[in-house]
XYZ file of C-alpha atoms in Angstrom:
301
model
C 62.314 106.235 84.335
C 59.765 108.802 85.501
C 60.267 110.166 89.027
C 57.716 108.998 91.584
C 54.864 111.264 92.623
C 56.443 111.515 96.068
C 59.716 112.737 94.578
C 57.814 115.173 92.351
C 55.899 116.495 95.346
C 59.111 117.011 97.356
C 60.779 118.748 94.411
C 57.722 120.984 93.830
C 57.488 121.799 97.533
C 61.188 122.619 97.748
C 60.822 125.061 94.856
C 58.024 126.866 96.693
C 59.676 126.687 100.145
C 63.363 127.732 100.202
C 63.732 126.380 103.762
C 62.540 122.955 102.621
C 65.083 123.095 99.797
C 67.868 123.866 102.283
C 66.795 121.001 104.543
C 66.672 118.621 101.597
C 70.154 119.622 100.427
C 71.531 119.298 103.976
C 70.098 115.763 104.256
C 71.625 114.837 100.893
C 74.994 116.200 102.062
C 74.862 114.024 105.200
C 74.155 110.916 103.129
C 76.970 111.767 100.719
C 79.446 112.439 103.549
C 78.715 109.136 105.280
C 78.974 107.220 102.026
C 82.375 108.785 101.336
C 83.508 108.014 104.907
C 82.477 104.379 104.427
C 84.344 104.062 101.132
C 87.547 106.087 101.653
C 90.471 104.073 103.097
C 91.940 105.651 106.237
C 95.042 104.880 108.265
C 94.656 104.227 111.974
C 97.637 104.200 114.320
C 97.184 102.838 117.830
C 100.568 103.288 119.533
C 101.791 101.097 122.335
C 99.974 97.833 121.702
C 100.286 94.582 119.805
C 96.754 93.294 120.286
C 93.943 94.196 122.665
C 92.637 97.649 121.685
C 88.877 98.182 121.552
C 86.535 101.224 121.635
C 85.211 102.131 125.083
C 81.610 102.503 123.919
C 81.642 98.882 122.763
C 83.416 97.632 125.886
C 80.692 99.230 128.004
C 77.863 97.671 126.018
C 76.174 94.282 125.687
C 77.371 93.892 122.081
C 79.864 91.307 123.356
C 78.687 89.251 126.321
C 79.696 86.092 128.237
C 76.769 84.070 126.959
C 76.383 80.382 127.785
C 76.879 77.726 125.126
C 73.709 77.314 123.058
C 72.262 80.659 124.209
C 73.295 82.735 121.182
C 70.177 84.661 120.194
C 69.563 86.777 117.097
C 69.063 90.539 117.432
C 67.133 92.570 114.878
C 67.785 96.310 115.165
C 67.921 95.739 118.911
C 68.878 98.490 121.346
C 71.878 97.044 123.189
C 72.688 97.867 126.800
C 74.965 100.926 126.938
C 75.728 103.914 129.131
C 73.651 107.066 128.786
C 76.275 108.705 126.538
C 75.741 106.174 123.757
C 72.994 104.560 121.686
C 73.873 101.247 120.066
C 71.611 99.206 117.805
C 72.660 95.835 116.449
C 71.352 93.310 113.953
C 72.932 89.875 113.944
C 73.838 86.951 116.160
C 74.819 87.840 119.720
C 78.603 88.111 119.954
C 80.476 86.344 122.754
C 83.915 86.963 124.260
C 85.616 84.683 121.713
C 84.119 86.834 118.945
C 85.425 89.892 120.800
C 88.922 88.403 120.908
C 88.706 87.801 117.169
C 87.645 91.396 116.442
C 90.554 92.756 118.478
C 92.946 90.440 116.651
C 91.602 91.481 113.237
C 92.060 95.154 114.160
C 95.650 94.453 115.220
C 96.441 92.422 112.087
C 95.091 95.285 109.938
C 97.422 97.879 111.487
C 99.923 97.924 108.574
C 97.067 98.568 106.125
C 94.683 101.450 105.610
C 91.225 100.646 106.940
C 89.100 99.989 103.880
C 91.899 98.095 102.123
C 91.839 94.275 101.834
C 93.920 92.446 104.467
C 95.247 88.929 103.786
C 94.862 86.739 106.853
C 97.125 83.952 108.020
C 94.563 81.908 109.927
C 97.100 79.794 111.815
C 98.967 82.889 113.011
C 95.684 84.466 114.116
C 94.482 81.373 115.995
C 97.768 81.181 117.860
C 97.045 84.687 119.173
C 93.503 84.034 120.388
C 93.265 80.285 121.028
C 95.975 79.112 123.437
C 96.685 75.429 123.030
C 96.504 73.171 120.021
C 95.045 74.185 116.674
C 92.952 71.709 114.738
C 89.770 71.286 112.763
C 87.601 72.464 115.688
C 89.398 75.805 115.842
C 89.354 76.258 112.061
C 85.626 75.513 111.977
C 85.013 78.014 114.766
C 87.022 80.667 112.888
C 84.948 80.186 109.728
C 81.662 80.537 111.600
C 82.817 83.508 113.651
C 84.178 85.394 110.621
C 80.847 84.847 108.884
C 79.015 86.072 111.993
C 81.108 89.259 112.086
C 80.516 89.899 108.377
C 76.756 89.675 108.856
C 76.606 91.840 112.004
C 75.364 95.416 111.419
C 75.824 98.297 113.879
C 74.411 101.760 114.411
C 76.182 103.822 117.072
C 75.452 107.355 118.252
C 77.833 108.942 120.765
C 76.370 111.815 122.769
C 77.737 114.864 124.544
C 76.916 115.527 128.234
C 74.044 117.813 127.159
C 72.496 114.982 125.126
C 73.390 116.336 121.688
C 75.079 114.089 119.127
C 78.887 113.908 119.028
C 79.060 111.515 116.088
C 77.163 108.665 114.480
C 78.352 105.541 112.712
C 76.078 103.548 110.444
C 73.147 105.973 110.264
C 72.784 106.242 106.486
C 75.442 103.808 105.253
C 75.344 100.462 107.085
C 78.339 99.625 109.287
C 79.326 95.972 109.392
C 81.807 94.623 111.903
C 83.610 93.295 108.817
C 82.938 95.357 105.714
C 84.083 92.647 103.297
C 85.101 89.011 103.679
C 86.408 86.553 101.117
C 87.286 82.918 101.678
C 89.034 80.663 99.201
C 87.911 77.117 99.899
C 90.789 75.600 97.926
C 93.617 77.470 99.677
C 91.548 77.980 102.867
C 92.751 81.579 102.918
C 90.817 84.626 104.128
C 90.911 88.227 102.980
C 88.958 90.770 105.006
C 88.282 94.498 104.950
C 87.538 96.677 107.975
C 85.170 99.616 107.590
C 87.169 102.905 107.554
C 84.740 104.302 110.157
C 86.384 102.202 112.865
C 88.702 105.232 113.049
C 85.802 107.338 114.352
C 85.106 104.996 117.266
C 88.790 104.981 118.210
C 89.018 108.794 117.944
C 90.040 111.088 120.816
C 91.695 108.087 122.526
C 88.270 106.649 123.381
C 89.569 103.104 123.482
C 90.985 100.659 126.007
C 94.252 98.732 125.908
C 93.808 95.281 127.416
C 96.587 93.141 128.896
C 96.462 90.378 126.297
C 98.847 87.957 128.032
C 96.658 87.918 131.140
C 93.504 87.723 129.040
C 94.752 84.555 127.390
C 95.392 83.040 130.850
C 91.757 83.412 131.961
C 90.410 79.904 132.492
C 87.852 78.164 130.296
C 84.265 78.791 131.256
C 85.164 82.125 132.864
C 84.182 84.487 130.065
C 82.519 86.731 132.634
C 86.037 87.547 133.846
C 86.934 88.607 130.294
C 83.936 90.934 130.203
C 84.954 92.497 133.510
C 88.527 92.893 132.267
C 87.318 94.864 129.242
C 85.060 96.971 131.436
C 87.841 97.728 133.941
C 90.122 98.837 131.101
C 87.753 101.675 130.132
C 88.577 103.646 133.294
C 91.721 104.619 135.196
C 89.827 104.921 138.480
C 91.703 102.878 141.133
C 88.396 101.697 142.604
C 85.560 100.886 140.217
C 81.961 100.179 141.155
C 79.224 98.695 138.966
C 75.611 98.041 139.912
C 74.683 94.357 139.820
C 71.462 94.992 137.900
C 73.375 96.904 135.213
C 76.090 94.243 135.016
C 73.506 91.476 134.724
C 71.811 93.288 131.825
C 75.099 94.078 130.074
C 76.191 90.458 130.316
C 72.893 89.239 128.798
C 72.375 87.068 131.881
C 68.758 85.922 132.049
C 68.972 83.650 135.095
C 68.346 84.353 138.756
C 70.306 87.083 140.550
C 71.514 84.476 143.063
C 73.074 82.413 140.267
C 74.495 85.538 138.664
C 76.233 86.493 141.910
C 77.813 83.033 142.139
C 79.141 83.311 138.563
C 80.357 86.824 139.283
C 82.227 85.597 142.368
C 84.088 83.006 140.275
C 84.959 85.681 137.707
C 86.427 88.140 140.221
C 88.431 85.362 141.903
C 90.000 84.700 138.498
C 90.805 88.398 138.094
C 92.408 88.358 141.540
C 94.422 85.244 140.678
C 95.838 86.962 137.597
C 96.371 90.223 139.541
C 94.114 92.142 137.174
C 92.429 93.371 140.349
C 93.726 93.374 143.930
C 90.434 92.636 145.675
C 86.684 92.987 145.312
C 83.462 92.933 147.276
C 79.731 93.283 146.811
C 78.369 96.253 148.775
C 75.413 98.605 149.008
C 75.562 101.790 146.969
C 74.576 105.173 148.365
C 71.076 104.465 146.998
C 70.885 101.084 148.713
C 71.436 99.061 145.524
C 73.873 96.148 145.356
C 77.086 96.895 143.463
C 80.386 95.197 142.687
C 83.454 97.114 143.870
C 86.873 96.227 142.431
C 90.246 97.637 143.438
C 93.054 97.812 140.871
C 96.423 96.490 142.101
C 98.011 99.950 142.433
C 95.127 101.248 144.570
C 95.866 99.220 147.693
């Protein structure tokens, strides 16, 4: 096959311009490095937890949100809500808190294996971890759809330093799927899944949260907003945490009125208080006169 005229022009230009040649080789090296990172199995050890670890950048984003039933929209290379130290683009169906629970469980179940290696999944054992109560056809059907949704979801994440420069990227040249591979045997109804080795990067430098899973599983039905707040609280050790209502509303993909959002938020924080995830909370004015939610952790009283 003859090279394209564009490729010929680049090659000719690079021969004339040594700087262009260096830039071209550097770009090729980046592509090669990311491809190797996406294909090389890596071990990840997260000490001190059974289930409930998740990267902070994802916990602080709208990737997973407490969306209402029937409101699951499709994103196409959409810029998700994040903090200023992160850029996150996502293509796929909006993920909800149940999907988030599943991701955390899949990460925990993969602990004995190198990331990038196939992991056999006992679906009944997994559902017992993330779906308190009985297990039947409804739960199995949900698991099939959610696993498929995670396999199809594609991420690009760029973490930034305080000066705005790039710390690391995931999924820039080589696509990053929430699940890199997924196989399902309809006869045995067994799953085998593979996590992308680059999950290690997002968990690096202890940039992840450990969530109290027992309390998470006690959060009442219809109170997914409380689950979102629990993940957000886990990203910081500050005894008192404050979040602007406008930012929370955007992160939670809440499109309704602010008045309705505040009512839902009030129910969520009461649930966190009931489970002693927080000691108390209030809505107050920030120093800039904007409404914010303040939450006190139990040890801060």
